[in-house]
């Protein structure tokens, strides 16, 4: 196969399910590939804040002069966004030999040795193969779903980071924070540091760390932060920073993520030392599309991949802190398995007009289903709601209806935000949209 698209189509056909939990099949293929890393590996799990944590780790380590590799998922627009080497998104062509390598290992020496891999497992192994061959000095791996049984967990982490834990993917991970926390805790390793950046972690996370003898760093005991409107400071086991500028990623929740990042860097300081200046520069320069991303223009445009109640609560606080806008227009699309009603109820008081959209995947709720969910929680008669066939047409409708002083928020699934970014970042000049 001579293109990334062909390989991705192949991966989609291989397995009857999007998700099949368990590491046995993945481990078999990894052993056949002799896949391993010769550098420190940081694995990041959690419900919210994983992508931001990976981006801040990468930015600080790049500023310190290290050759980094990062694997994150899902992508917003192009599949290759899932892998960055030395700060640059990999070229599609660079992935092709690694897809071929996974396929050969998957098939084995005889037909009866063939191993079935899901799309996520196959693509994860291809990216890990590329990263392992890239002479990295540090690898940063984001867990896709859960932790214990996620394909990323086939690699032993030298340092684990567990970000905020909330209710999401409950069909797979459990129906409460304790059950979900137990799955996330599966990325810990005996005798190695694990940074728990959730300020109020489930007891199951702490218990598992104790049970296996991991070196658990908890917020408030092993590290903490303080801050005022101008700057913030951090203190850990053997180091402190003061007078730090706020991270370039916006939102109050980013200080919690940044605190976990600094703890991880401190835990690995003997192997990958990072100067205070590299930390300052990295946090000041970090970029990550779709995380409370404010695009300048008229009207103001906010892009956020918040797609569970905890993330939408953070988005709501951040929107509230932006100040006054005459009208807030919201474009929203989500997967069918999401707990949509509490999300809409939480952000609803800030929204004056809704634009619900279909998404290009069978796993998505339809725009009409989303509007129906909204109608069950809507108490404001004056609020208008429409349905649209895709995120871009919903955004176009919002732009057409907006005044220059208004605000448009695009949130929900990665497909929602990715849908409005597919032709590049929109620059709004009401009443017409120009890319």
Tab-separated table of C-alpha atoms in Angstrom:
chain	number	residue	atom	x	y	z
A	1	UNK	CA	0.000	0.000	0.000
A	2	UNK	CA	1.465	3.286	-1.116
A	3	UNK	CA	-0.438	5.886	0.910
A	4	UNK	CA	-1.375	6.578	4.498
A	5	UNK	CA	-5.062	6.692	3.539
A	6	UNK	CA	-4.835	3.154	2.110
A	7	UNK	CA	-3.254	1.872	5.316
A	8	UNK	CA	-5.888	3.572	7.473
A	9	UNK	CA	-8.661	2.019	5.379
A	10	UNK	CA	-6.947	-1.355	5.834
A	11	UNK	CA	-6.833	-0.847	9.617
A	12	UNK	CA	-10.538	-0.005	9.702
A	13	UNK	CA	-11.423	-3.280	7.948
A	14	UNK	CA	-9.293	-5.597	10.087
A	15	UNK	CA	-11.378	-5.823	13.226
A	16	UNK	CA	-15.162	-5.875	13.748
A	17	UNK	CA	-15.021	-3.461	16.706
A	18	UNK	CA	-13.626	0.027	17.296
A	19	UNK	CA	-12.488	-1.025	20.760
A	20	UNK	CA	-11.454	-4.384	22.193
A	21	UNK	CA	-9.883	-4.141	25.610
A	22	UNK	CA	-6.856	-6.276	26.460
A	23	UNK	CA	-3.114	-6.282	25.794
A	24	UNK	CA	-2.450	-9.916	24.862
A	25	UNK	CA	-2.854	-9.428	21.102
A	26	UNK	CA	-0.879	-6.166	21.119
A	27	UNK	CA	1.880	-7.702	23.230
A	28	UNK	CA	2.232	-10.603	20.808
A	29	UNK	CA	2.807	-8.202	17.903
A	30	UNK	CA	5.180	-6.013	19.956
A	31	UNK	CA	7.287	-9.075	20.796
A	32	UNK	CA	7.435	-10.105	17.140
A	33	UNK	CA	8.549	-6.562	16.251
A	34	UNK	CA	11.074	-6.437	19.138
A	35	UNK	CA	9.642	-2.971	19.758
A	36	UNK	CA	11.233	-1.064	22.632
A	37	UNK	CA	12.493	2.404	23.596
A	38	UNK	CA	16.079	3.242	24.527
A	39	UNK	CA	15.102	6.534	26.187
A	40	UNK	CA	12.945	7.609	29.149
A	41	UNK	CA	9.207	7.187	28.495
A	42	UNK	CA	6.528	9.377	30.091
A	43	UNK	CA	3.007	7.944	29.803
A	44	UNK	CA	0.022	10.240	30.437
A	45	UNK	CA	-3.453	8.959	31.359
A	46	UNK	CA	-6.574	10.691	32.684
A	47	UNK	CA	-9.995	11.911	31.608
A	48	UNK	CA	-9.173	15.561	30.883
A	49	UNK	CA	-5.899	17.432	30.493
A	50	UNK	CA	-3.879	14.663	28.814
A	51	UNK	CA	-3.229	16.558	25.583
A	52	UNK	CA	-2.327	19.770	27.422
A	53	UNK	CA	0.014	17.871	29.746
A	54	UNK	CA	1.777	16.204	26.795
A	55	UNK	CA	2.119	19.527	24.978
A	56	UNK	CA	3.628	21.278	28.014
A	57	UNK	CA	6.045	18.412	28.675
A	58	UNK	CA	7.119	18.524	25.036
A	59	UNK	CA	7.546	22.310	25.021
A	60	UNK	CA	9.715	22.366	28.165
A	61	UNK	CA	11.858	19.427	27.008
A	62	UNK	CA	12.340	20.967	23.556
A	63	UNK	CA	13.458	24.207	25.189
A	64	UNK	CA	15.937	22.150	27.236
A	65	UNK	CA	17.417	20.847	23.986
A	66	UNK	CA	16.086	17.275	24.005
A	67	UNK	CA	14.954	15.369	20.937
A	68	UNK	CA	11.359	14.549	21.820
A	69	UNK	CA	8.728	12.237	20.394
A	70	UNK	CA	5.037	12.647	21.225
A	71	UNK	CA	2.085	10.376	20.517
A	72	UNK	CA	-1.404	11.754	21.150
A	73	UNK	CA	-4.897	10.860	19.992
A	74	UNK	CA	-7.304	11.483	18.436
A	75	UNK	CA	-6.377	14.003	15.748
A	76	UNK	CA	-8.300	17.123	14.768
A	77	UNK	CA	-7.886	17.176	10.969
A	78	UNK	CA	-5.072	14.917	9.698
A	79	UNK	CA	-4.066	11.511	11.093
A	80	UNK	CA	-0.356	12.409	11.148
A	81	UNK	CA	-1.073	15.048	13.820
A	82	UNK	CA	-0.972	12.120	16.257
A	83	UNK	CA	2.824	11.970	16.109
A	84	UNK	CA	5.403	14.709	16.512
A	85	UNK	CA	9.169	14.205	16.432
A	86	UNK	CA	11.367	17.027	17.673
A	87	UNK	CA	8.364	19.348	17.693
A	88	UNK	CA	7.305	18.689	14.097
A	89	UNK	CA	4.310	16.686	12.872
A	90	UNK	CA	5.611	13.643	11.005
A	91	UNK	CA	5.127	13.354	7.261
A	92	UNK	CA	2.567	10.734	6.135
A	93	UNK	CA	5.214	8.999	4.014
A	94	UNK	CA	7.430	8.499	7.075
A	95	UNK	CA	4.735	6.311	8.636
A	96	UNK	CA	4.321	3.910	5.686
A	97	UNK	CA	7.227	1.511	6.425
A	98	UNK	CA	6.051	1.245	10.031
A	99	UNK	CA	2.522	0.291	9.009
A	100	UNK	CA	4.144	-2.354	6.798
A	101	UNK	CA	6.227	-3.554	9.750
A	102	UNK	CA	3.170	-3.911	11.984
A	103	UNK	CA	1.291	-5.759	9.249
A	104	UNK	CA	4.111	-8.285	8.760
A	105	UNK	CA	4.390	-8.884	12.511
A	106	UNK	CA	0.610	-9.133	12.827
A	107	UNK	CA	0.365	-11.786	10.115
A	108	UNK	CA	3.126	-13.937	11.580
A	109	UNK	CA	4.895	-16.749	9.794
A	110	UNK	CA	1.750	-18.773	9.031
A	111	UNK	CA	-1.978	-18.017	8.565
A	112	UNK	CA	-2.883	-19.515	11.940
A	113	UNK	CA	-0.495	-17.056	13.649
A	114	UNK	CA	-2.344	-13.969	12.398
A	115	UNK	CA	-3.381	-11.542	15.139
A	116	UNK	CA	-6.464	-9.327	14.932
A	117	UNK	CA	-5.795	-5.671	15.819
A	118	UNK	CA	-8.257	-2.805	16.129
A	119	UNK	CA	-7.713	0.431	14.211
A	120	UNK	CA	-6.385	2.091	17.370
A	121	UNK	CA	-4.056	-0.775	18.236
A	122	UNK	CA	-2.613	-1.054	14.720
A	123	UNK	CA	-2.075	2.690	14.300
A	124	UNK	CA	-0.626	2.998	17.801
A	125	UNK	CA	1.958	0.310	17.090
A	126	UNK	CA	2.897	1.938	13.771
A	127	UNK	CA	3.502	5.276	15.507
A	128	UNK	CA	5.416	3.661	18.380
A	129	UNK	CA	7.568	1.870	15.799
A	130	UNK	CA	8.379	5.172	14.081
A	131	UNK	CA	9.176	6.827	17.419
A	132	UNK	CA	11.400	3.958	18.565
A	133	UNK	CA	13.411	4.332	15.348
A	134	UNK	CA	13.804	8.116	15.644
A	135	UNK	CA	16.775	8.374	18.056
A	136	UNK	CA	14.652	10.068	20.699
A	137	UNK	CA	15.967	11.328	24.013
A	138	UNK	CA	12.520	11.255	25.618
A	139	UNK	CA	9.171	9.778	24.510
A	140	UNK	CA	5.792	11.138	25.645
A	141	UNK	CA	2.823	8.797	25.162
A	142	UNK	CA	-0.820	9.733	25.685
A	143	UNK	CA	-3.177	6.910	26.631
A	144	UNK	CA	-6.172	6.657	24.326
A	145	UNK	CA	-8.772	5.134	26.677
A	146	UNK	CA	-8.370	4.080	30.293
A	147	UNK	CA	-4.821	2.918	30.934
A	148	UNK	CA	-4.505	-0.640	32.189
A	149	UNK	CA	-5.694	-2.263	28.943
A	150	UNK	CA	-4.846	0.522	26.475
A	151	UNK	CA	-2.376	-0.370	23.712
A	152	UNK	CA	0.014	2.385	24.896
A	153	UNK	CA	0.436	0.519	28.199
A	154	UNK	CA	2.360	-2.228	26.433
A	155	UNK	CA	5.351	0.111	26.876
A	156	UNK	CA	6.662	0.419	30.435
A	157	UNK	CA	6.597	4.033	31.607
A	158	UNK	CA	9.655	5.443	33.389
A	159	UNK	CA	7.306	8.105	34.746
A	160	UNK	CA	3.499	7.997	34.700
A	161	UNK	CA	1.257	11.056	34.893
A	162	UNK	CA	-2.425	10.729	35.812
A	163	UNK	CA	-4.399	13.896	35.120
A	164	UNK	CA	-7.925	14.760	36.292
A	165	UNK	CA	-10.324	11.829	36.453
A	166	UNK	CA	-14.018	12.128	35.746
A	167	UNK	CA	-16.899	10.181	34.236
A	168	UNK	CA	-16.331	9.311	30.574
A	169	UNK	CA	-16.241	6.117	28.468
A	170	UNK	CA	-18.296	4.497	31.226
A	171	UNK	CA	-19.310	1.562	29.002
A	172	UNK	CA	-15.662	0.482	29.047
A	173	UNK	CA	-14.120	1.843	32.235
A	174	UNK	CA	-16.829	1.707	34.908
A	175	UNK	CA	-19.642	3.877	36.167
A	176	UNK	CA	-17.882	5.822	38.935
A	177	UNK	CA	-14.591	7.637	39.549
A	178	UNK	CA	-13.196	4.811	41.677
A	179	UNK	CA	-13.652	2.241	38.899
A	180	UNK	CA	-12.305	4.621	36.258
A	181	UNK	CA	-9.363	5.570	38.494
A	182	UNK	CA	-8.463	1.901	38.888
A	183	UNK	CA	-8.182	1.587	35.087
A	184	UNK	CA	-6.074	4.756	34.778
A	185	UNK	CA	-3.755	3.526	37.555
A	186	UNK	CA	-2.761	0.581	35.360
A	187	UNK	CA	-0.007	2.696	33.753
A	188	UNK	CA	1.958	2.785	37.051
A	189	UNK	CA	5.084	0.663	37.436
A	190	UNK	CA	6.711	-0.697	40.593
A	191	UNK	CA	9.468	1.546	41.967
A	192	UNK	CA	8.884	4.255	39.367
A	193	UNK	CA	7.400	7.733	39.846
A	194	UNK	CA	3.740	8.413	39.133
A	195	UNK	CA	2.494	11.992	39.238
A	196	UNK	CA	-1.158	12.270	40.304
A	197	UNK	CA	-2.091	15.795	39.244
A	198	UNK	CA	-5.801	15.444	40.057
A	199	UNK	CA	-6.096	17.471	43.303
A	200	UNK	CA	-8.776	15.075	44.630
A	201	UNK	CA	-7.890	11.704	43.104
A	202	UNK	CA	-10.011	8.576	43.517
A	203	UNK	CA	-8.781	6.433	46.401
A	204	UNK	CA	-8.368	3.550	43.942
A	205	UNK	CA	-5.467	5.401	42.273
A	206	UNK	CA	-3.594	5.896	45.540
A	207	UNK	CA	-4.340	2.342	46.691
A	208	UNK	CA	-2.972	0.806	43.490
A	209	UNK	CA	0.204	2.851	43.764
A	210	UNK	CA	0.707	1.604	47.316
A	211	UNK	CA	-0.127	-1.959	46.354
A	212	UNK	CA	2.490	-2.227	43.597
A	213	UNK	CA	5.130	-0.069	45.308
A	214	UNK	CA	5.137	2.861	42.870
A	215	UNK	CA	6.679	6.184	43.887
A	216	UNK	CA	3.442	8.179	44.106
A	217	UNK	CA	3.575	11.986	43.940
A	218	UNK	CA	0.297	13.582	45.031
A	219	UNK	CA	-0.874	17.162	44.741
A	220	UNK	CA	-0.743	18.984	48.077
A	221	UNK	CA	1.744	16.540	49.626
A	222	UNK	CA	4.609	16.213	47.128
A	223	UNK	CA	3.959	19.304	45.005
A	224	UNK	CA	1.623	22.286	44.902
A	225	UNK	CA	1.163	25.685	43.318
A	226	UNK	CA	0.192	29.199	44.361
A	227	UNK	CA	-0.800	32.102	42.159
A	228	UNK	CA	-2.242	35.570	41.826
A	229	UNK	CA	-3.504	37.449	38.780
A	230	UNK	CA	-0.011	38.227	37.500
A	231	UNK	CA	2.063	35.110	38.111
A	232	UNK	CA	2.275	31.732	39.818
A	233	UNK	CA	4.752	29.576	41.668
A	234	UNK	CA	5.357	25.850	42.136
A	235	UNK	CA	7.048	23.809	44.850
A	236	UNK	CA	8.002	20.127	44.692
A	237	UNK	CA	10.088	17.635	46.620
A	238	UNK	CA	13.436	19.254	45.966
A	239	UNK	CA	12.802	22.305	43.846
A	240	UNK	CA	10.639	25.400	43.610
A	241	UNK	CA	9.839	27.981	40.968
A	242	UNK	CA	8.529	31.469	41.645
A	243	UNK	CA	7.356	34.311	39.424
A	244	UNK	CA	6.286	32.019	36.576
A	245	UNK	CA	4.214	33.495	33.766
A	246	UNK	CA	0.914	31.718	33.214
A	247	UNK	CA	1.030	28.898	30.623
A	248	UNK	CA	0.238	29.974	27.077
A	249	UNK	CA	-2.609	27.440	27.108
A	250	UNK	CA	-5.583	29.343	28.465
A	251	UNK	CA	-7.935	28.375	31.260
A	252	UNK	CA	-7.820	28.005	35.023
A	253	UNK	CA	-7.429	24.215	34.773
A	254	UNK	CA	-4.069	24.578	33.012
A	255	UNK	CA	-2.248	25.397	36.266
A	256	UNK	CA	-3.221	21.966	37.595
A	257	UNK	CA	-1.860	20.382	34.403
A	258	UNK	CA	1.312	22.506	34.496
A	259	UNK	CA	1.913	21.513	38.129
A	260	UNK	CA	1.849	17.857	37.146
A	261	UNK	CA	4.265	18.590	34.298
A	262	UNK	CA	6.779	20.241	36.633
A	263	UNK	CA	6.474	17.305	39.046
A	264	UNK	CA	7.208	14.843	36.217
A	265	UNK	CA	10.259	16.833	35.139
A	266	UNK	CA	11.444	16.924	38.753
A	267	UNK	CA	10.913	13.167	39.150
A	268	UNK	CA	13.104	12.514	36.065
A	269	UNK	CA	15.661	15.238	36.772
A	270	UNK	CA	18.535	12.782	37.279
A	271	UNK	CA	18.024	11.393	33.762
A	272	UNK	CA	16.751	14.399	31.786
A	273	UNK	CA	17.657	17.600	33.647
A	274	UNK	CA	15.678	20.686	32.623
A	275	UNK	CA	16.707	24.226	33.541
A	276	UNK	CA	14.373	26.792	35.078
A	277	UNK	CA	14.716	28.891	31.924
A	278	UNK	CA	13.616	25.983	29.737
A	279	UNK	CA	10.545	25.562	31.948
A	280	UNK	CA	9.721	29.276	31.718
A	281	UNK	CA	10.170	29.376	27.940
A	282	UNK	CA	8.341	26.106	27.352
A	283	UNK	CA	5.251	27.091	29.326
A	284	UNK	CA	5.227	30.515	27.675
A	285	UNK	CA	5.422	29.107	24.135
A	286	UNK	CA	3.310	25.937	24.291
A	287	UNK	CA	0.557	25.611	21.673
A	288	UNK	CA	-2.272	23.120	21.363
A	289	UNK	CA	-5.205	23.662	18.992
A	290	UNK	CA	-8.688	23.112	20.352
A	291	UNK	CA	-7.990	23.604	24.064
A	292	UNK	CA	-9.821	26.797	24.955
A	293	UNK	CA	-8.257	28.239	21.803
A	294	UNK	CA	-9.346	31.830	21.248
A	295	UNK	CA	-9.082	32.899	17.610
A	296	UNK	CA	-8.882	36.682	17.246
A	297	UNK	CA	-11.441	38.332	14.992
A	298	UNK	CA	-14.962	39.658	14.927
A	299	UNK	CA	-16.870	37.963	16.376
A	300	UNK	CA	-14.521	36.227	18.833
A	301	UNK	CA	-14.157	32.497	18.145
A	302	UNK	CA	-13.461	29.914	20.878
A	303	UNK	CA	-12.557	26.307	20.003
A	304	UNK	CA	-12.604	23.603	22.682
A	305	UNK	CA	-12.727	19.796	22.520
A	306	UNK	CA	-14.633	19.601	25.842
A	307	UNK	CA	-16.815	16.509	25.461
A	308	UNK	CA	-17.691	15.341	28.984
A	309	UNK	CA	-19.323	17.092	31.957
A	310	UNK	CA	-16.054	17.830	33.786
A	311	UNK	CA	-14.431	19.400	30.720
A	312	UNK	CA	-17.571	21.412	29.899
A	313	UNK	CA	-17.639	22.729	33.482
A	314	UNK	CA	-14.072	24.004	32.983
A	315	UNK	CA	-15.019	25.485	29.600
A	316	UNK	CA	-17.990	27.256	31.214
A	317	UNK	CA	-15.770	28.828	33.888
A	318	UNK	CA	-13.292	29.958	31.241
A	319	UNK	CA	-16.054	31.453	29.071
A	320	UNK	CA	-17.477	33.257	32.100
A	321	UNK	CA	-14.060	34.778	32.803
A	322	UNK	CA	-13.802	36.220	29.270
A	323	UNK	CA	-16.141	39.099	30.124
A	324	UNK	CA	-19.324	40.397	28.533
A	325	UNK	CA	-20.533	39.552	25.017
A	326	UNK	CA	-23.982	40.656	23.784
A	327	UNK	CA	-24.720	37.231	22.301
A	328	UNK	CA	-22.960	33.878	22.593
A	329	UNK	CA	-23.509	31.425	19.725
A	330	UNK	CA	-22.612	27.763	20.386
A	331	UNK	CA	-21.790	25.128	17.741
A	332	UNK	CA	-21.981	21.666	19.290
A	333	UNK	CA	-21.570	18.073	18.095
A	334	UNK	CA	-20.925	14.970	20.195
A	335	UNK	CA	-20.716	11.187	20.218
A	336	UNK	CA	-23.910	9.229	20.921
A	337	UNK	CA	-22.517	7.648	24.119
A	338	UNK	CA	-21.835	10.994	25.825
A	339	UNK	CA	-23.853	12.262	28.786
A	340	UNK	CA	-25.032	15.311	26.875
A	341	UNK	CA	-27.801	16.703	29.104
A	342	UNK	CA	-25.586	17.786	32.041
A	343	UNK	CA	-23.108	19.360	29.615
A	344	UNK	CA	-25.820	21.445	27.963
A	345	UNK	CA	-27.331	22.345	31.335
A	346	UNK	CA	-23.950	23.523	32.648
A	347	UNK	CA	-22.976	25.803	29.770
A	348	UNK	CA	-26.563	26.643	28.805
A	349	UNK	CA	-26.937	29.853	30.870
A	350	UNK	CA	-24.098	31.430	28.848
A	351	UNK	CA	-25.495	30.484	25.417
A	352	UNK	CA	-28.041	32.573	23.512
A	353	UNK	CA	-28.208	30.551	20.270
A	354	UNK	CA	-27.422	26.897	19.603
A	355	UNK	CA	-26.215	25.335	16.345
A	356	UNK	CA	-26.296	21.540	16.703
A	357	UNK	CA	-24.464	19.585	14.000
A	358	UNK	CA	-24.116	16.093	12.587
A	359	UNK	CA	-20.616	14.582	12.564
A	360	UNK	CA	-18.974	12.346	9.925
A	361	UNK	CA	-18.911	9.151	11.991
A	362	UNK	CA	-21.586	6.533	12.781
A	363	UNK	CA	-20.672	6.847	16.493
A	364	UNK	CA	-22.005	10.411	16.633
A	365	UNK	CA	-25.343	11.614	17.919
A	366	UNK	CA	-27.371	13.346	15.212
A	367	UNK	CA	-27.978	17.069	15.363
A	368	UNK	CA	-31.656	16.336	15.945
A	369	UNK	CA	-30.858	14.050	18.886
A	370	UNK	CA	-28.679	16.769	20.409
A	371	UNK	CA	-31.427	19.337	19.998
A	372	UNK	CA	-33.863	16.943	21.657
A	373	UNK	CA	-31.472	16.566	24.624
A	374	UNK	CA	-31.188	20.328	24.813
A	375	UNK	CA	-34.942	20.735	24.872
A	376	UNK	CA	-35.141	18.551	27.998
A	377	UNK	CA	-32.870	20.948	29.946
A	378	UNK	CA	-33.692	24.283	28.309
A	379	UNK	CA	-35.637	26.651	30.522
A	380	UNK	CA	-35.052	29.854	28.549
A	381	UNK	CA	-37.807	30.402	25.999
A	382	UNK	CA	-35.817	33.059	24.145
A	383	UNK	CA	-32.933	30.724	23.283
A	384	UNK	CA	-32.957	29.572	19.645
A	385	UNK	CA	-31.627	26.261	18.360
A	386	UNK	CA	-31.023	24.964	14.842
A	387	UNK	CA	-29.613	21.781	13.314
A	388	UNK	CA	-26.928	21.520	10.622
A	389	UNK	CA	-25.383	18.791	8.502
A	390	UNK	CA	-21.766	19.411	9.577
A	391	UNK	CA	-19.695	21.667	11.850
A	392	UNK	CA	-18.631	24.064	9.098
A	393	UNK	CA	-22.187	24.784	7.953
A	394	UNK	CA	-23.165	25.311	11.605
A	395	UNK	CA	-20.279	27.754	12.023
A	396	UNK	CA	-21.239	29.560	8.799
A	397	UNK	CA	-24.792	29.952	10.119
A	398	UNK	CA	-23.484	31.310	13.415
A	399	UNK	CA	-21.232	33.801	11.642
A	400	UNK	CA	-24.114	34.953	9.447
A	401	UNK	CA	-26.274	35.564	12.511
A	402	UNK	CA	-23.590	37.157	14.701
A	403	UNK	CA	-22.731	40.776	15.277
A	404	UNK	CA	-19.033	41.731	15.374
A	405	UNK	CA	-19.143	42.135	19.179
A	406	UNK	CA	-20.585	38.632	19.723
A	407	UNK	CA	-18.827	35.392	20.600
A	408	UNK	CA	-18.985	31.995	18.872
A	409	UNK	CA	-18.024	28.850	20.795
A	410	UNK	CA	-17.346	25.605	18.917
A	411	UNK	CA	-17.095	22.653	21.289
A	412	UNK	CA	-17.716	18.959	21.802
A	413	UNK	CA	-16.079	16.121	19.924
A	414	UNK	CA	-12.687	16.328	18.203
A	415	UNK	CA	-14.768	15.874	15.032
A	416	UNK	CA	-16.636	19.105	15.834
A	417	UNK	CA	-13.549	21.260	16.300
A	418	UNK	CA	-11.691	19.434	13.533
A	419	UNK	CA	-14.631	20.059	11.212
A	420	UNK	CA	-14.226	23.828	11.447
A	421	UNK	CA	-10.421	23.586	11.144
A	422	UNK	CA	-10.302	21.386	8.043
A	423	UNK	CA	-9.653	24.338	5.712
A	424	UNK	CA	-7.319	26.037	8.175
A	425	UNK	CA	-8.071	28.174	11.208
A	426	UNK	CA	-11.068	30.381	10.407
A	427	UNK	CA	-10.492	34.139	10.669
A	428	UNK	CA	-13.850	35.725	11.298
A	429	UNK	CA	-14.892	39.043	9.854
A	430	UNK	CA	-18.648	39.245	10.473
A	431	UNK	CA	-20.991	38.849	8.770
A	432	UNK	CA	-19.004	36.682	6.331
A	433	UNK	CA	-16.635	33.824	7.049
A	434	UNK	CA	-13.246	33.878	5.353
A	435	UNK	CA	-10.540	31.274	5.799
